[in-house]
Coordinates of C-alpha atoms in Angstrom, one line a residue:
X273 CA -24.2 20.6 -6.9
X274 CA -28.1 20.6 -6.8
X275 CA -28.2 20.7 -10.6
X276 CA -25.8 17.7 -10.8
X277 CA -28.0 15.8 -8.4
X278 CA -30.9 16.5 -10.6
X279 CA -29.0 15.2 -13.6
X280 CA -27.9 12.1 -11.8
X281 CA -31.5 11.4 -10.7
X282 CA -32.8 11.8 -14.3
X283 CA -30.2 9.4 -15.6
X284 CA -31.1 6.9 -12.9
X285 CA -34.8 7.1 -13.8
X286 CA -34.1 6.4 -17.5
X287 CA -31.8 3.5 -16.7
X288 CA -34.2 2.0 -14.1
X289 CA -37.3 2.6 -16.2
X290 CA -39.2 4.1 -13.3
X291 CA -39.0 6.5 -10.4
X292 CA -39.5 3.8 -7.7
X293 CA -36.6 1.7 -8.9
X294 CA -34.4 4.7 -9.5
X295 CA -35.1 5.9 -5.9
X296 CA -34.2 2.5 -4.6
X297 CA -30.9 2.6 -6.5
X298 CA -30.1 6.1 -5.3
X299 CA -31.2 5.4 -1.7
X300 CA -33.6 8.3 -1.8
X301 CA -37.4 8.8 -1.4
X302 CA -39.4 8.5 -4.6
X303 CA -40.8 12.0 -4.1
X304 CA -37.3 13.5 -4.0
X305 CA -36.3 11.9 -7.3
X306 CA -39.6 13.0 -8.9
X307 CA -39.1 16.5 -7.7
X308 CA -35.5 16.6 -9.0
X309 CA -36.5 15.5 -12.5
X310 CA -39.5 17.9 -12.6
X311 CA -37.1 20.8 -11.6
X312 CA -34.7 19.8 -14.4
X313 CA -37.5 19.8 -17.0
X314 CA -38.7 23.2 -15.8
X315 CA -35.2 24.7 -16.1
X316 CA -34.8 23.2 -19.6
X317 CA -38.3 24.0 -20.7
X318 CA -39.0 20.6 -22.3
X319 CA -40.2 17.2 -21.3
X320 CA -37.4 14.7 -20.8
X321 CA -39.5 11.7 -19.8
X322 CA -42.7 10.1 -21.1
X323 CA -44.8 7.4 -19.5
X324 CA -45.3 4.1 -21.3
X325 CA -47.2 0.9 -20.5
X326 CA -43.9 -0.5 -19.2
X327 CA -43.0 2.5 -17.0
X328 CA -41.0 5.6 -17.9
X329 CA -38.9 6.2 -21.0
X330 CA -36.8 9.1 -22.2
X331 CA -38.1 11.4 -24.9
X332 CA -36.0 12.2 -27.9
X333 CA -34.8 15.3 -26.1
X334 CA -34.2 13.2 -23.0
X335 CA -32.0 10.7 -24.8
X336 CA -29.8 13.5 -26.2
X337 CA -29.6 15.2 -22.8
X338 CA -28.8 11.9 -21.1
X339 CA -25.9 11.1 -23.5
X340 CA -24.4 14.6 -23.2
X341 CA -24.9 14.6 -19.4
X342 CA -23.1 11.2 -19.0
X343 CA -20.1 12.6 -20.9
X344 CA -20.1 15.7 -18.6
X345 CA -20.3 13.6 -15.5
X346 CA -17.5 11.3 -16.6
X347 CA -15.3 14.2 -17.4
X348 CA -16.1 15.8 -14.0
X349 CA -15.2 12.5 -12.3
X350 CA -11.9 12.4 -14.1
X351 CA -11.2 16.0 -13.1
X352 CA -12.0 15.3 -9.5
X353 CA -9.7 12.3 -9.5
X354 CA -6.9 14.2 -11.2
X355 CA -7.0 16.9 -8.5
X356 CA -7.3 14.4 -5.7
X357 CA -4.2 12.5 -7.0
X358 CA -2.2 15.7 -7.1
X359 CA -3.2 16.2 -3.4
X360 CA -2.0 12.7 -2.7
X361 CA -5.3 10.9 -2.3
X362 CA -8.1 9.1 -4.0
X363 CA -11.6 10.5 -4.0
X364 CA -15.0 9.7 -5.5
X365 CA -17.5 6.8 -5.4
X366 CA -16.4 3.3 -6.1
X367 CA -19.3 1.1 -7.1
X368 CA -18.3 -2.6 -7.0
X369 CA -20.1 -5.8 -7.7
X370 CA -18.8 -9.0 -6.1
X371 CA -19.9 -12.6 -5.6
X372 CA -21.7 -13.2 -2.3
X373 CA -19.7 -15.9 -0.6
X374 CA -16.2 -14.9 -1.9
X375 CA -16.9 -11.3 -1.5
X376 CA -18.1 -11.5 2.1
X377 CA -15.3 -13.8 3.2
X378 CA -12.3 -12.3 1.5
X379 CA -13.1 -8.9 -0.2
X380 CA -15.1 -7.1 2.4
X381 CA -12.2 -6.9 4.9
X382 CA -10.0 -5.4 2.1
X383 CA -12.6 -2.8 1.3
X384 CA -12.6 -1.8 4.9
X385 CA -8.9 -1.2 4.7
X386 CA -9.3 0.7 1.5
X387 CA -11.8 3.0 3.2
X388 CA -9.3 3.7 6.0
X389 CA -6.5 4.3 3.5
X390 CA -8.6 6.8 1.5
X391 CA -11.0 8.8 3.7
X392 CA -12.5 10.7 0.7
X393 CA -13.3 7.4 -1.1
X394 CA -17.0 6.4 -1.1
X395 CA -17.6 2.6 -1.4
X396 CA -20.8 1.2 -2.7
X397 CA -20.8 -2.7 -2.9
X398 CA -23.4 -5.1 -4.3
X399 CA -22.7 -8.6 -3.0
X400 CA -24.7 -11.0 -5.1
X401 CA -24.2 -14.0 -7.3
X402 CA -26.3 -12.3 -10.0
X403 CA -24.3 -11.6 -13.2
X404 CA -24.5 -7.8 -13.3
X405 CA -24.4 -5.6 -16.4
X406 CA -21.3 -3.6 -15.6
X407 CA -22.0 -0.8 -18.1
X408 CA -25.8 -0.7 -18.0
X409 CA -25.9 -0.7 -14.2
X410 CA -23.0 1.8 -14.0
X411 CA -20.6 -0.3 -11.9
X412 CA -16.9 0.8 -11.8
X413 CA -15.7 -2.8 -11.5
X414 CA -16.7 -6.3 -10.7
X415 CA -15.0 -9.3 -9.2
X416 CA -15.7 -12.5 -11.1
X417 CA -14.7 -16.1 -10.9
X418 CA -14.5 -18.4 -13.9
X419 CA -15.2 -17.7 -17.5
X420 CA -15.8 -14.2 -18.7
X421 CA -18.9 -13.8 -20.9
X422 CA -18.5 -10.1 -22.0
X423 CA -15.3 -9.8 -24.1
X424 CA -15.7 -6.0 -24.3
X425 CA -14.8 -5.7 -20.6
X426 CA -11.2 -5.2 -19.6
X427 CA -10.1 -8.0 -17.2
X428 CA -7.2 -8.4 -14.8
X429 CA -6.4 -11.9 -13.6
X430 CA -5.7 -11.8 -9.9
X431 CA -5.3 -15.4 -8.7
X432 CA -6.1 -19.1 -9.6
X433 CA -9.1 -20.7 -8.1
X434 CA -9.0 -24.4 -7.2
X435 CA -11.7 -26.7 -6.2
X436 CA -11.6 -30.1 -4.4
X437 CA -14.0 -32.8 -3.2
X438 CA -14.4 -32.7 0.6
X439 CA -15.9 -34.9 3.3
X440 CA -16.0 -35.1 7.1
X441 CA -14.0 -37.6 9.1
X442 CA -17.3 -39.0 10.5
X443 CA -18.5 -39.6 7.0
X444 CA -15.3 -41.4 5.9
X445 CA -15.4 -43.5 9.0
X446 CA -19.0 -44.5 8.2
X447 CA -18.9 -44.8 4.4
X448 CA -15.2 -45.2 3.5
X449 CA -13.0 -42.9 1.4
X450 CA -13.3 -42.8 -2.4
X451 CA -10.0 -43.8 -4.1
X452 CA -10.8 -42.8 -7.6
X453 CA -13.5 -40.5 -9.1
X454 CA -15.6 -43.4 -10.2
X455 CA -16.1 -44.4 -6.6
X456 CA -18.2 -41.3 -6.1
X457 CA -21.1 -43.1 -7.7
X458 CA -21.4 -45.2 -4.5
X459 CA -21.4 -42.3 -2.1
X460 CA -23.9 -39.6 -1.0
X461 CA -23.0 -36.4 -2.9
X462 CA -24.2 -32.9 -2.1
X463 CA -24.9 -31.0 -5.3
X464 CA -24.6 -27.3 -6.2
X465 CA -27.8 -26.2 -7.9
X466 CA -26.6 -22.8 -9.1
X467 CA -25.7 -24.3 -12.5
X468 CA -27.2 -26.7 -15.1
X469 CA -23.9 -28.6 -15.3
X470 CA -23.9 -31.2 -12.6
X471 CA -20.8 -33.0 -13.8
X472 CA -17.7 -33.2 -11.7
X473 CA -14.6 -33.1 -13.8
X474 CA -11.2 -34.5 -12.9
X475 CA -7.8 -34.8 -14.5
X476 CA -6.3 -38.3 -14.8
X477 CA -2.9 -38.3 -16.4
X478 CA -3.2 -36.5 -19.8
X479 CA -7.0 -36.7 -20.1
X480 CA -10.1 -35.4 -18.3
X481 CA -12.7 -37.7 -16.9
X482 CA -16.3 -36.8 -16.0
X483 CA -18.5 -38.1 -13.2
X484 CA -22.1 -37.2 -12.6
X485 CA -22.5 -38.2 -9.0
X486 CA -25.9 -39.1 -7.4
X487 CA -27.3 -36.9 -4.7
X488 CA -30.6 -36.1 -3.0
X489 CA -29.6 -32.8 -1.4
X490 CA -29.0 -29.7 -3.5
X491 CA -28.2 -26.0 -2.7
X492 CA -27.2 -22.9 -4.6
X493 CA -25.1 -21.8 -1.6
X494 CA -21.5 -23.0 -1.0
X495 CA -21.8 -22.3 2.7
X496 CA -24.9 -24.5 3.0
X497 CA -23.1 -27.3 1.2
X498 CA -20.2 -26.9 3.6
X499 CA -22.4 -27.1 6.6
X500 CA -23.9 -30.3 5.3
X501 CA -20.5 -31.8 4.7
X502 CA -19.4 -30.9 8.3
X503 CA -22.5 -32.6 9.6
X504 CA -21.4 -35.8 7.8
X505 CA -24.3 -35.8 5.3
X506 CA -22.1 -36.5 2.2
X507 CA -19.4 -35.3 -0.1
X508 CA -19.3 -32.2 -2.2
X509 CA -17.1 -30.0 -4.5
X510 CA -16.1 -26.7 -3.1
X511 CA -13.7 -24.0 -4.1
X512 CA -10.9 -23.7 -1.6
X513 CA -11.8 -20.1 -0.7
X514 CA -14.9 -21.6 0.9
X515 CA -13.5 -24.8 2.3
X516 CA -10.1 -23.6 3.6
X517 CA -11.0 -22.8 7.2
X518 CA -12.8 -26.1 7.6
X519 CA -9.9 -28.0 6.1
X520 CA -7.4 -26.3 8.5
X521 CA -9.5 -27.1 11.5
X522 CA -10.0 -30.7 10.4
X523 CA -13.7 -30.4 10.2
X524 CA -13.5 -31.6 6.6
X525 CA -10.8 -33.3 4.6
X526 CA -9.9 -32.9 0.9
X527 CA -9.8 -36.2 -1.2
X528 CA -8.9 -37.3 -4.7
X529 CA -6.0 -35.0 -4.8
X530 CA -4.3 -37.2 -7.3
X531 CA -7.2 -36.2 -9.6
X532 CA -7.2 -32.4 -9.7
X533 CA -10.2 -30.5 -10.9
X534 CA -10.0 -27.8 -13.6
X535 CA -8.3 -24.6 -12.4
X536 CA -10.3 -21.5 -12.8
X537 CA -9.4 -17.8 -12.1
X538 CA -10.3 -14.8 -10.1
X539 CA -10.7 -11.6 -12.1
X540 CA -11.4 -7.9 -11.7
X541 CA -13.2 -6.6 -14.7
X542 CA -14.0 -3.0 -15.6
X543 CA -15.7 -1.1 -18.4
X544 CA -13.7 -0.6 -21.6
X545 CA -11.5 2.4 -22.0
X546 CA -7.8 3.3 -21.7
X547 CA -8.4 5.6 -18.7
X548 CA -8.3 3.7 -15.4
X549 CA -9.9 5.7 -12.6
X550 CA -7.7 6.0 -9.5
X551 CA -10.4 4.4 -7.3
X552 CA -10.4 1.3 -9.5
X553 CA -6.6 1.2 -9.7
X554 CA -6.1 1.2 -5.9
X555 CA -8.7 -1.6 -5.6
X556 CA -6.9 -3.7 -8.2
X557 CA -3.5 -3.0 -6.6
X558 CA -4.7 -4.1 -3.2
X559 CA -6.3 -7.3 -4.6
X560 CA -3.1 -8.2 -6.4
X561 CA -1.1 -7.5 -3.3
X562 CA -3.3 -9.7 -1.0
X563 CA -4.5 -12.5 -3.4
X564 CA -1.9 -12.7 -6.1
X565 CA 0.4 -15.7 -6.5
X566 CA -0.7 -18.6 -4.3
X567 CA -3.8 -17.4 -2.4
X568 CA -3.8 -17.7 1.4
X569 CA -7.0 -19.7 1.3
X570 CA -5.4 -22.6 -0.7
X571 CA -4.3 -25.2 1.8
X572 CA -5.3 -28.0 -0.7
X573 CA -2.6 -26.8 -3.0
X574 CA -0.1 -27.2 -0.2
X575 CA -1.2 -30.7 0.5
X576 CA -1.1 -31.5 -3.2
X577 CA 2.5 -30.2 -3.4
X578 CA 3.4 -32.6 -0.6
X579 CA 2.1 -35.4 -2.7
X580 CA 4.3 -34.3 -5.7
X581 CA 1.5 -32.7 -7.6
X582 CA 1.0 -29.1 -8.8
X583 CA -2.6 -28.2 -9.3
X584 CA -1.8 -25.2 -11.5
X585 CA 1.0 -26.8 -13.6
X586 CA -0.1 -27.7 -17.1
X587 CA 0.6 -31.2 -18.3
X588 CA 2.7 -31.8 -21.4
X589 CA 0.8 -33.3 -24.3
X590 CA -2.8 -32.9 -25.5
X591 CA -5.6 -32.7 -23.0
X592 CA -9.1 -33.6 -23.9
X593 CA -11.0 -30.3 -23.5
X594 CA -14.0 -30.1 -21.2
X595 CA -16.1 -27.3 -19.9
X596 CA -15.2 -26.3 -16.4
X597 CA -18.1 -26.9 -14.0
X598 CA -19.7 -23.7 -12.8
X599 CA -20.1 -25.0 -9.3
X600 CA -16.5 -24.5 -8.6
X601 CA -17.2 -20.8 -8.2
X602 CA -20.1 -21.2 -5.8

């Protein structure tokens, strides 16, 4: 096991480009990582790393050793999982990337359940809105919302993601309620700054219409925008997985439901390959069980149904295509 730890430390140093960053990734002291790599080089009788102006890089021998070692570690992981499955359990380390707000609100409780269901499963989660490199950063899976940029990844669609314009009762009493999307130009709008696309897109009949609302308050956090809406500072667009609790409590109200916004999707993505590790499979199964179909956080869809409208039902005829606004996945 000590030799395997040395190999893992070496691979981490190469991928991080330095001992300090590798130590941070591994959760170890820099001195421990350095000692492990030195011990590995002594045993092999050759240098695996060389220092450059940018940090640390693998030598030619190091690159070959890294490639072979990664295959060995992957086969070892498959062997461990195969034995664990025969014993009726799932074992190993699940490294997962998930978006900050959605992950903390909805995925984190499920991961706690997963840990209780499989005591030998290690769970390592990175909750961030940063778009991670699944393969380069050695994640087993990632939860993503919206369009998928890397076509080489294998994706499983879990649930639709709807967004709606929301405002507080106090704001509507003071400023009135927009009846059509164009009315937003006369209101205080709170804007998501996590994307360059500031357009709000709505469906009207068989076409899409676009509004670029005015606003003096911006944030890259959906929770911050929600708090401003509750305070009566203006209107904003939020995915229902953020706004649902506030809608149920009456703190905010969805509007313009006759003009639905583009439906996006929640995915689990994993690196390419026919083999699905057991730790990833049980994660996907649990997400499908809890989030599949009509998600529990979607009260806006229920209200829309009562008005005779299905947000996820495609219209017949040709729709004018538009790009879905990124802020719907805040």
